[in-house]
CSV table of C-alpha atoms and ligand atoms in Angstrom, one decimal:
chain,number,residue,atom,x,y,z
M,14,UNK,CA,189.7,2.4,70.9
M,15,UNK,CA,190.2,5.7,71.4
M,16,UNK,CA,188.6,8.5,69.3
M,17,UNK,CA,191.9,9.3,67.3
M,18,UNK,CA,192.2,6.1,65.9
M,19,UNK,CA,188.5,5.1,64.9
M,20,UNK,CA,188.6,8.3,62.3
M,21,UNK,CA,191.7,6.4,60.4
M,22,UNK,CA,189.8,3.4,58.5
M,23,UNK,CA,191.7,0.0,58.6
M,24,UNK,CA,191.3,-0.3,55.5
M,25,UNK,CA,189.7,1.3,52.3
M,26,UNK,CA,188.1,-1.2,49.7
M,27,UNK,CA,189.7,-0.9,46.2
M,28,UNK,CA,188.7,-2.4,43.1
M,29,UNK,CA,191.5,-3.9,40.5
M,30,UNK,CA,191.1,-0.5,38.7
M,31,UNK,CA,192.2,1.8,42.0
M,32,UNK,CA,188.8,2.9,42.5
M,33,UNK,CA,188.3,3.2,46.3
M,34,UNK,CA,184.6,1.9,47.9
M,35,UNK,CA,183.5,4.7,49.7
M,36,UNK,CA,179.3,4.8,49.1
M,37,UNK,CA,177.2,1.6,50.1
M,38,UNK,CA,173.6,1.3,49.0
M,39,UNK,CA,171.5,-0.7,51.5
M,40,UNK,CA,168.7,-2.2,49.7
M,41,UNK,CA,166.3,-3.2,52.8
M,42,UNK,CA,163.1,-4.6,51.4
M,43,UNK,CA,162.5,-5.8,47.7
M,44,UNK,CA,158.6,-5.2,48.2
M,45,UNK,CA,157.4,-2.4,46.3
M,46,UNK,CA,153.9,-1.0,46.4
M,47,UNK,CA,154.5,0.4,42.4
M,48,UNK,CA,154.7,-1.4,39.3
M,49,UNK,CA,157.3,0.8,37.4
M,50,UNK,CA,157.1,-1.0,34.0
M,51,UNK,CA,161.2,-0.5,33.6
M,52,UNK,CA,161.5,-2.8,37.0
M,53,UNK,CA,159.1,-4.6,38.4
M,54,UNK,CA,158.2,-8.2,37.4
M,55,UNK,CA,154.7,-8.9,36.3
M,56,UNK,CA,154.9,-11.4,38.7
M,57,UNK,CA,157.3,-10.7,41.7
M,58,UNK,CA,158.6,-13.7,44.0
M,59,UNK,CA,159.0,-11.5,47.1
M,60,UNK,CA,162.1,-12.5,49.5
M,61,UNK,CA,160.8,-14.5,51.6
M,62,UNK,CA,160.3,-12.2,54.9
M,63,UNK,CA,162.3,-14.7,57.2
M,64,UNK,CA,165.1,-14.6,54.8
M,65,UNK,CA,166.0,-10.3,55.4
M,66,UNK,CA,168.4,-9.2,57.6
M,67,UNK,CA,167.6,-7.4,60.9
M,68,UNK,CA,168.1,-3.9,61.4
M,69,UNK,CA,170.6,-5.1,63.9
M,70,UNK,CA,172.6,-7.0,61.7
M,71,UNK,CA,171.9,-4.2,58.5
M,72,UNK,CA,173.4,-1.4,61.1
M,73,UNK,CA,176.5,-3.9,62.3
M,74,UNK,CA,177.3,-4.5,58.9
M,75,UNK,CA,176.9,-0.6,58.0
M,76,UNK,CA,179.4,0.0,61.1
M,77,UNK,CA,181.9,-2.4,59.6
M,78,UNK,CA,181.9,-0.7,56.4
M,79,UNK,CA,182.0,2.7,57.8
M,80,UNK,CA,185.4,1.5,59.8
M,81,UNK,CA,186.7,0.7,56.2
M,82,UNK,CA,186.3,3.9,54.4
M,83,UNK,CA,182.6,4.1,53.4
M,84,UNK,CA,181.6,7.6,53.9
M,85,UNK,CA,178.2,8.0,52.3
M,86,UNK,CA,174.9,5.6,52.7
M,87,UNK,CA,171.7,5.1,50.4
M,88,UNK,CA,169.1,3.1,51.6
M,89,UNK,CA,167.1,1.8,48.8
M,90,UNK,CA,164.8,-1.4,47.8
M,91,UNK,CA,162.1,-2.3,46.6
M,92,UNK,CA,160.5,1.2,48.2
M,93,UNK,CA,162.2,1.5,51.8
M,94,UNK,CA,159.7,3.0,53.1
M,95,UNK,CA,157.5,-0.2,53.4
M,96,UNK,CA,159.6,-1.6,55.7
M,97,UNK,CA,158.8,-0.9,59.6
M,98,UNK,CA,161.9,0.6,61.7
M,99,UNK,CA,163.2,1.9,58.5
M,100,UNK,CA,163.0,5.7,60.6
M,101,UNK,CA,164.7,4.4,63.4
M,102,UNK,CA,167.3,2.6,61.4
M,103,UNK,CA,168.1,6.0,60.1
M,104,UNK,CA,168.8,7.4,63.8
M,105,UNK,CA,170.6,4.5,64.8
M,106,UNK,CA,173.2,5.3,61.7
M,107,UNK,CA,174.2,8.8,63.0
M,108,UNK,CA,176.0,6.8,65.6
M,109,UNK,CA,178.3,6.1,62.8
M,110,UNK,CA,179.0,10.0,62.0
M,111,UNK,CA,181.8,9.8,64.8
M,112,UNK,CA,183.3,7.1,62.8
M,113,UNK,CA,184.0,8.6,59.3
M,114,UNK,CA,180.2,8.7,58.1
M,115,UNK,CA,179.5,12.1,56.3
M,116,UNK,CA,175.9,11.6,54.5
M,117,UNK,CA,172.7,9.4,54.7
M,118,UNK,CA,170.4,9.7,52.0
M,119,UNK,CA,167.8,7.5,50.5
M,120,UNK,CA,165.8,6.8,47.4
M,121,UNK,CA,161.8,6.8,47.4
M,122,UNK,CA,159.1,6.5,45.4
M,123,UNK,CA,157.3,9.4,47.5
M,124,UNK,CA,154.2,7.8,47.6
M,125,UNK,CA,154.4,7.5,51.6
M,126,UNK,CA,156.2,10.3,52.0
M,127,UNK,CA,153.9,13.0,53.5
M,128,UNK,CA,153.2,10.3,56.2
M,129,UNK,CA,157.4,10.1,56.9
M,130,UNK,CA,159.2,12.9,55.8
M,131,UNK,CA,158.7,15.1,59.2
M,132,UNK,CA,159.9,11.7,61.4
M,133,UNK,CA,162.6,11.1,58.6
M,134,UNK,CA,164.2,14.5,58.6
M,135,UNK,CA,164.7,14.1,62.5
M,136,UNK,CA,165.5,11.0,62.1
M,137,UNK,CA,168.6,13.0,60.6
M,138,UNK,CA,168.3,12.0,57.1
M,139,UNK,CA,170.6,14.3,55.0
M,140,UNK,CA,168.8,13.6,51.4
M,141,UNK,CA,165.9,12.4,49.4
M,142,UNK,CA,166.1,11.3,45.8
M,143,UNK,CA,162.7,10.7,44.5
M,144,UNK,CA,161.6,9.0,41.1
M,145,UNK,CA,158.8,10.5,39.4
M,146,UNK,CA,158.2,9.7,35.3
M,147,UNK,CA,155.7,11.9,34.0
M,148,UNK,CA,153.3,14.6,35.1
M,149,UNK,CA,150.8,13.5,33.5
M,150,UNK,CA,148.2,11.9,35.9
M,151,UNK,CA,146.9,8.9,33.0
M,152,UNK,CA,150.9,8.2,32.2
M,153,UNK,CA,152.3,8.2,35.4
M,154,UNK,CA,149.2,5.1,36.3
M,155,UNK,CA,150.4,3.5,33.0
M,156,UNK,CA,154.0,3.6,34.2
M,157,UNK,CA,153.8,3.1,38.0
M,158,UNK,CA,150.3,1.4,38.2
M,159,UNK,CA,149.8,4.3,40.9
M,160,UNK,CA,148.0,7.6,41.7
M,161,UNK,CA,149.9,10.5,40.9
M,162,UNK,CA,148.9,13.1,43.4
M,163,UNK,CA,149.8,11.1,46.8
M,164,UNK,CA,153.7,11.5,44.9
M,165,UNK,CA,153.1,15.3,44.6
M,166,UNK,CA,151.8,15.2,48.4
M,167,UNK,CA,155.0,13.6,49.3
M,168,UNK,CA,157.2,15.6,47.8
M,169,UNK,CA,155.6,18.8,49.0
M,170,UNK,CA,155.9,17.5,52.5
M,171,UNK,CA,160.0,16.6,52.2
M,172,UNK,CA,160.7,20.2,50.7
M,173,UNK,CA,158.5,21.7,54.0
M,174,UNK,CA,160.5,19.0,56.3
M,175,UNK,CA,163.5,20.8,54.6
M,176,UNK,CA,164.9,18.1,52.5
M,177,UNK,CA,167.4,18.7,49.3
M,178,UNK,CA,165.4,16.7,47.1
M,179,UNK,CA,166.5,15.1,43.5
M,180,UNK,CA,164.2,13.9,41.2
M,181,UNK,CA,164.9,10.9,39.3
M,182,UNK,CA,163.3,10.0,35.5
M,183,UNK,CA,163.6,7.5,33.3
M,184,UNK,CA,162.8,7.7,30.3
M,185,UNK,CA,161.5,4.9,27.5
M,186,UNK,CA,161.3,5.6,23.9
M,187,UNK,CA,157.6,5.8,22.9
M,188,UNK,CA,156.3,5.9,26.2
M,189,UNK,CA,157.1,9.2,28.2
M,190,UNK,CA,160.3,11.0,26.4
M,191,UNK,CA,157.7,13.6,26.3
M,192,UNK,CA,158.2,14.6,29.4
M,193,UNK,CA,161.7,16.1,28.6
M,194,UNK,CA,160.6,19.9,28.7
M,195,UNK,CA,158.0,19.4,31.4
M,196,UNK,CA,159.5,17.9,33.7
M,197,UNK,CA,162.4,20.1,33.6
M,198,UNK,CA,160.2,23.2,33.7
M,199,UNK,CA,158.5,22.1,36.6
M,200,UNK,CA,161.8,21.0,38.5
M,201,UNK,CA,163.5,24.6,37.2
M,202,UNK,CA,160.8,26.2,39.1
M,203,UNK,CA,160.8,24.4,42.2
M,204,UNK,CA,164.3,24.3,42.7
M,205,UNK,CA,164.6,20.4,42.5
M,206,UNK,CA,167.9,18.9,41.1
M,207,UNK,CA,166.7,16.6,38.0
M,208,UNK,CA,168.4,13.9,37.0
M,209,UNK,CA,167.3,11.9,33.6
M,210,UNK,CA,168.3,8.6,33.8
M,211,UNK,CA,169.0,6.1,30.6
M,212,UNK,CA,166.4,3.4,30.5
M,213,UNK,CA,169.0,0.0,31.5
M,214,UNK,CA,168.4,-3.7,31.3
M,215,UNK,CA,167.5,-4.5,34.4
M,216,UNK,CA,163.7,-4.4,34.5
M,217,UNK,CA,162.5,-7.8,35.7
M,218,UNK,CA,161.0,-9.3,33.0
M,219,UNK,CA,163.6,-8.5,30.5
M,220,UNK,CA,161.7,-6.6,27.9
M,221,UNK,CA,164.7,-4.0,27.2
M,222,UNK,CA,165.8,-3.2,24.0
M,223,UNK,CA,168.5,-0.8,23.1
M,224,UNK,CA,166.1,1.0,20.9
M,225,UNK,CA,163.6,1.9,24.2
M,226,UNK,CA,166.8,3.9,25.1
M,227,UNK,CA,166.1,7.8,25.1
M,228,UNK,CA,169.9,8.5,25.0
M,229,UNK,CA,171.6,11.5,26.5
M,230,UNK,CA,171.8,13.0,23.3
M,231,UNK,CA,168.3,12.4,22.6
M,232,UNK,CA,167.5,14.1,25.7
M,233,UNK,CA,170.4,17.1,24.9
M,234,UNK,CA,168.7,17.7,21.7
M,235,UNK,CA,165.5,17.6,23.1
M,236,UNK,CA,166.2,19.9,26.0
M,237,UNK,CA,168.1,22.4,23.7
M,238,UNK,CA,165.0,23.2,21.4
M,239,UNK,CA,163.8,25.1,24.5
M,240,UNK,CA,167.0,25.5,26.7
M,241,UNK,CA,170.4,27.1,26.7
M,242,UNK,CA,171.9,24.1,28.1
M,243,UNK,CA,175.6,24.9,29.7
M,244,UNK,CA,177.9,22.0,29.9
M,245,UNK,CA,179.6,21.3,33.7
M,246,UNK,CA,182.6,19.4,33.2
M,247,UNK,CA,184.7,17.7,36.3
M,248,UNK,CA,181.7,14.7,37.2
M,249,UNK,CA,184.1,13.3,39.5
M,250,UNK,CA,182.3,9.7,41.1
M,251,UNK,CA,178.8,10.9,40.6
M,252,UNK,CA,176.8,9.0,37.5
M,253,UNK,CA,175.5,11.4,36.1
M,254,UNK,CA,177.0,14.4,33.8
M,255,UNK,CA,175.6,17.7,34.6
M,256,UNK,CA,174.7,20.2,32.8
M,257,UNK,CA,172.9,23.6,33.7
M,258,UNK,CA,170.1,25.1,32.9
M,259,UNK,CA,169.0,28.7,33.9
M,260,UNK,CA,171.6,28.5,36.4
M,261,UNK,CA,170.5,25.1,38.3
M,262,UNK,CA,171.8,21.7,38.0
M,263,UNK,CA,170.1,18.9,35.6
M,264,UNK,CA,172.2,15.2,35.9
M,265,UNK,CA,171.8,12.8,33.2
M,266,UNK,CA,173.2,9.4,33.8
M,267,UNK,CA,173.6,7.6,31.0
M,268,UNK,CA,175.1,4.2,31.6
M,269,UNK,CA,174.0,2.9,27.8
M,270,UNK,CA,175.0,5.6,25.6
M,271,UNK,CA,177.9,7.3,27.9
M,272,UNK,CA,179.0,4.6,30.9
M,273,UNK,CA,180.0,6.5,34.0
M,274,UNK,CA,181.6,3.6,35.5
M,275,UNK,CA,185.1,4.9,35.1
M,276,UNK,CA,185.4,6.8,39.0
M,277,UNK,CA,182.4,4.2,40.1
M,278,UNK,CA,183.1,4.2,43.8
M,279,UNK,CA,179.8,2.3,44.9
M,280,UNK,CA,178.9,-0.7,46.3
M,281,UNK,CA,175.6,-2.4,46.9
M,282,UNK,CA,174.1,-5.2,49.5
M,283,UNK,CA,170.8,-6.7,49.1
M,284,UNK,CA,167.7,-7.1,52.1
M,285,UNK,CA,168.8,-10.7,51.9
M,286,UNK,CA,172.5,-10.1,52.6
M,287,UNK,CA,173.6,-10.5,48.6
M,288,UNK,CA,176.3,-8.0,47.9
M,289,UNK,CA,176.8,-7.0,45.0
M,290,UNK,CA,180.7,-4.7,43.6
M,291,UNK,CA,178.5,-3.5,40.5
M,292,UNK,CA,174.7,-3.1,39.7
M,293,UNK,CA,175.5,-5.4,36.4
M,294,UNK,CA,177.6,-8.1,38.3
M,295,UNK,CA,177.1,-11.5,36.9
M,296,UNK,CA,177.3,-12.9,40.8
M,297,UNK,CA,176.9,-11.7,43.9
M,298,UNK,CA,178.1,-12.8,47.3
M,299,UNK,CA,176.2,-14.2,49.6
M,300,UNK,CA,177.2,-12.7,53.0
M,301,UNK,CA,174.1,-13.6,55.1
M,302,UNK,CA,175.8,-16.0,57.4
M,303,UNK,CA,178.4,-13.4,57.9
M,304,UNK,CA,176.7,-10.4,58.1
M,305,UNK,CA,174.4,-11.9,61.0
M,306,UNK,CA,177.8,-12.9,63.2
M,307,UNK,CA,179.3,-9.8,62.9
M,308,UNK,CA,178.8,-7.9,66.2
M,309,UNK,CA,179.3,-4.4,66.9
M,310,UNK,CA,182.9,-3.4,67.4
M,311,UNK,CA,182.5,-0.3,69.6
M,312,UNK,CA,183.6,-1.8,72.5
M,313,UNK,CA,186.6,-4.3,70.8
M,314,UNK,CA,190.0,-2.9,70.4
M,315,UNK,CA,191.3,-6.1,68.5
M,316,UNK,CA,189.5,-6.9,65.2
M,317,UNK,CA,187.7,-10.6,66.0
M,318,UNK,CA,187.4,-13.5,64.1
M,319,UNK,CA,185.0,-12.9,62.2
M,320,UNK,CA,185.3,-9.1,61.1
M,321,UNK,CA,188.5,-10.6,59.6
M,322,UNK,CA,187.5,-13.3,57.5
M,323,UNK,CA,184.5,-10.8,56.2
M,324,UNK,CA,186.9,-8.2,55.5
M,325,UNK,CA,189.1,-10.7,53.6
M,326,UNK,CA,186.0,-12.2,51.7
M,327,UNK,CA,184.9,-8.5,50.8
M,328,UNK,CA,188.3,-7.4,49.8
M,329,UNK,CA,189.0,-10.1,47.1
M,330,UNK,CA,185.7,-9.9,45.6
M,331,UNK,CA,185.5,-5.6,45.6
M,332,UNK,CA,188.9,-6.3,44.2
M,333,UNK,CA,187.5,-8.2,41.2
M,334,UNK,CA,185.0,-5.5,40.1
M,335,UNK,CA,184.7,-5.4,36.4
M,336,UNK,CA,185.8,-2.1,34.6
M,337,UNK,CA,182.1,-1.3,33.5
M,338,UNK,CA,179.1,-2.1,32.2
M,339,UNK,CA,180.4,-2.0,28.5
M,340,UNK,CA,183.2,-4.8,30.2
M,341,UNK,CA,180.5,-6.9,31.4
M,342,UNK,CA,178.0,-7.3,28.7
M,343,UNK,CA,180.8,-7.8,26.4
M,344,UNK,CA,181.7,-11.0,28.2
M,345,UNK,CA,179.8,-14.1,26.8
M,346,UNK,CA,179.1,-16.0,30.4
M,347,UNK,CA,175.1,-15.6,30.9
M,348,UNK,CA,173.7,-12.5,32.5
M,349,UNK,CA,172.2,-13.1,35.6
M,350,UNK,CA,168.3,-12.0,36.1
M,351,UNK,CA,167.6,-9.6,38.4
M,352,UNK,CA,165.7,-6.9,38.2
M,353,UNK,CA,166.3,-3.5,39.7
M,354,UNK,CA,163.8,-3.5,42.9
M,355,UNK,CA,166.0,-6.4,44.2
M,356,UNK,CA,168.8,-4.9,44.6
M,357,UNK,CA,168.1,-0.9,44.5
M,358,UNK,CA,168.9,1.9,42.0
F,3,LIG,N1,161.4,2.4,45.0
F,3,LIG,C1,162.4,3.5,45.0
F,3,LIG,C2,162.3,4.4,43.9
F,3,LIG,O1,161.7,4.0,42.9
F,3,LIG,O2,162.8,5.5,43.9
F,3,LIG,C3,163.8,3.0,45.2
F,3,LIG,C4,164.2,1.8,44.4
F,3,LIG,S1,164.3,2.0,42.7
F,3,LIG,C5,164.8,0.4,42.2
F,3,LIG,C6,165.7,3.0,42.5
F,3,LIG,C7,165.9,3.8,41.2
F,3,LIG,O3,166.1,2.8,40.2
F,3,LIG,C8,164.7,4.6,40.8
F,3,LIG,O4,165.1,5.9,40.6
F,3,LIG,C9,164.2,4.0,39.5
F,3,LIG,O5,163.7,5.0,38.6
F,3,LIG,C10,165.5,3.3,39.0
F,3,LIG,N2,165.3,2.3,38.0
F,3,LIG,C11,164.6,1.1,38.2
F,3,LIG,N3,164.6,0.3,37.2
F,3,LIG,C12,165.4,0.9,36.2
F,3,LIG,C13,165.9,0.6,34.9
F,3,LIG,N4,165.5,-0.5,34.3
F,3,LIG,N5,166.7,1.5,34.3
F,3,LIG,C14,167.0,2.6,34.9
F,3,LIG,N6,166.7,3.0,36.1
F,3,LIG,C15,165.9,2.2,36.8
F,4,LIG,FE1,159.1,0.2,42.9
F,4,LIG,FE2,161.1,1.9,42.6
F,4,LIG,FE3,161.0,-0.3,41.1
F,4,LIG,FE4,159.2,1.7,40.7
F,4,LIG,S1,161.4,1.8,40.4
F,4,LIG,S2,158.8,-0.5,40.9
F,4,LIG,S3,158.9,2.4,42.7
F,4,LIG,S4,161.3,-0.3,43.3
């Protein structure tokens, strides 16, 4: 294969609505060292560890996707940095830059981030989105079950590493909607991109309710009794809808209240090798068995066996992606119960 033709995908993953694939989220551990109360179980059955995929199979599958349009990675879980050889996974991936990959990112609770996020940025990491729920020290250990400070430490250390850092929040009605003007002061005056994000049904033990929703205009309202809030219009495929504030950025991704599935151009695959062509899919594929026979095409010029039926598999069920997640919990066949740290954010 010469270098002209491994820049031209051999083909991009489309969805029945025309949305092309182009960002894949790899989820690579569900284990979690926090107890967010919107996600994590009371009582977590952990993958069983002999059940993941290897690194190897993780980065031949990342390769595969790469060759078929997918520009952008996350890696996610559970919190991905509990998994060892996560750093050097994320060197081994800038072999796939030559091949049509533009941007490596992932998400992290920050609480072992001081410890990583020197290694990580040399690793060649591009971005770091990091949730953090309140500032206030007895909150945030109601919400997380964690110390606040070691977050703080590891954000400090990715801005010195030189890291574009978001910060995520979601925010629960009763709980920590407080945090509106705080939170956005503090990220206003360290330069950090906020995003809010709408509290979804998705926390493991299925205690959501509509009315724990702080909805984007909640949060507008909120922000405006202290703000002169500019609207940015043109969202394009990202989630949230920005708006700015003192001249920087603040996202708010409001899936309940607002969807933003209509340009949704993502795709997600589990530690155990579950995809999934929408965080609210009522069934995943189990790809597993294929993932781990899938070898690393660098040196094929023909596409084998097995890339093919994969890519055929993929292609019918990306194809079937619902329109949203108003489309899907609309529909009257059962959810199915997952909860956020199984699949990644
Ligand atoms: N552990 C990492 C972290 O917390 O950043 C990565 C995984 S976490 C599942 C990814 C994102 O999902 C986080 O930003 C988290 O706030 C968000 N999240 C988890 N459960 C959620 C829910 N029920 N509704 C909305 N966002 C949720
Ligand atoms: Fe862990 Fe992230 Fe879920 Fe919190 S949101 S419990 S940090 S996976």
């Amino acid at each position: 294969m010469n270098s002209m033709t491994q820049l031209q995908p051999v083909t991009i993953f489309k969805d029945q609505f025309g949305r092309e694939k182009r960002k894949l989220r790899i989820s690579v551990t569900d284990r979690c060292n926090f107890k967010c109360v919107y996600c994590m179980p009371e009582h977590p059955e952990w993958m069983k560890k002999h059940n993941l995929l290897s690194f190897e199979s993780l980065y031949n599958f990342c390769e595969f996707m790469v060759l078929r349009g997918i520009d952008q990675i996350r890696i996610t879980g559970g919190e991905p940095l509990m998994r060892q050889g996560v750093v050097h996974f994320i060197q081994q991936l800038q072999q796939l830059r030559k091949l049509g990959l533009k941007r490596i990112s992932m998400t992290t609770n920050a609480h072992y981030l001081k410890q990583y996020a020197h290694a990580l940025k040399q690793a060649g990491l591009d971005g770091i989105n990091i949730s953090l729920d309140s500032l206030d020290e007895a909150q945030f250990f109601q919400l997380t079950q964690k110390q606040l400070q070691p977050v703080l430490d590891g954000i400090e250390a990715a801005q010195q590493a030189g890291f574009e850092i978001k910060i995520n929040s979601v925010l629960i009605k009763g709980l920590n909607e407080q945090q509106i003007i705080p939170l956005t002061k503090w990220a206003l005056q360290k330069g950090f991109e906020l995003r809010f994000i709408e509290f979804m049904p998705l926390d493991g033990d299925q205690n959501w309710s509509k009315a724990a929703v702080v909805t984007e205009q909640n949060i507008l309202d909120k922000l405006k009794t202290v703000f002169e809030v500019q609207t940015l219009h043109g969202q394009g495929a990202s989630p949230a809808r920005s708006y700015l504030i003192n001249g920087l950025p603040i996202g708010i991704i409001s899936t309940i209240s607002n969807s933003f599935c209509g340009s949704c151009d993502r795709l997600r695959l589990n530690a155990q090798g579950e995809f999934f062509n929408c965080l609210f899919a009522r069934k995943g594929l189990n790809l597993s068995h294929e993932i781990q026979q899938l070898k690393s095409s660098k040196t094929t010029e023909l596409m084998p066996h097995d890339a093919m039926a994969l890519q055929q598999k993929l292609g019918s069920y990306i194809w079937q992606k619902e329109q949203g997640f108003h489309a899907i919990t609309a529909q009257s066949s059962p959810s199915r119960k997952i909860s956020m740290h199984m699949i990644g954010g």
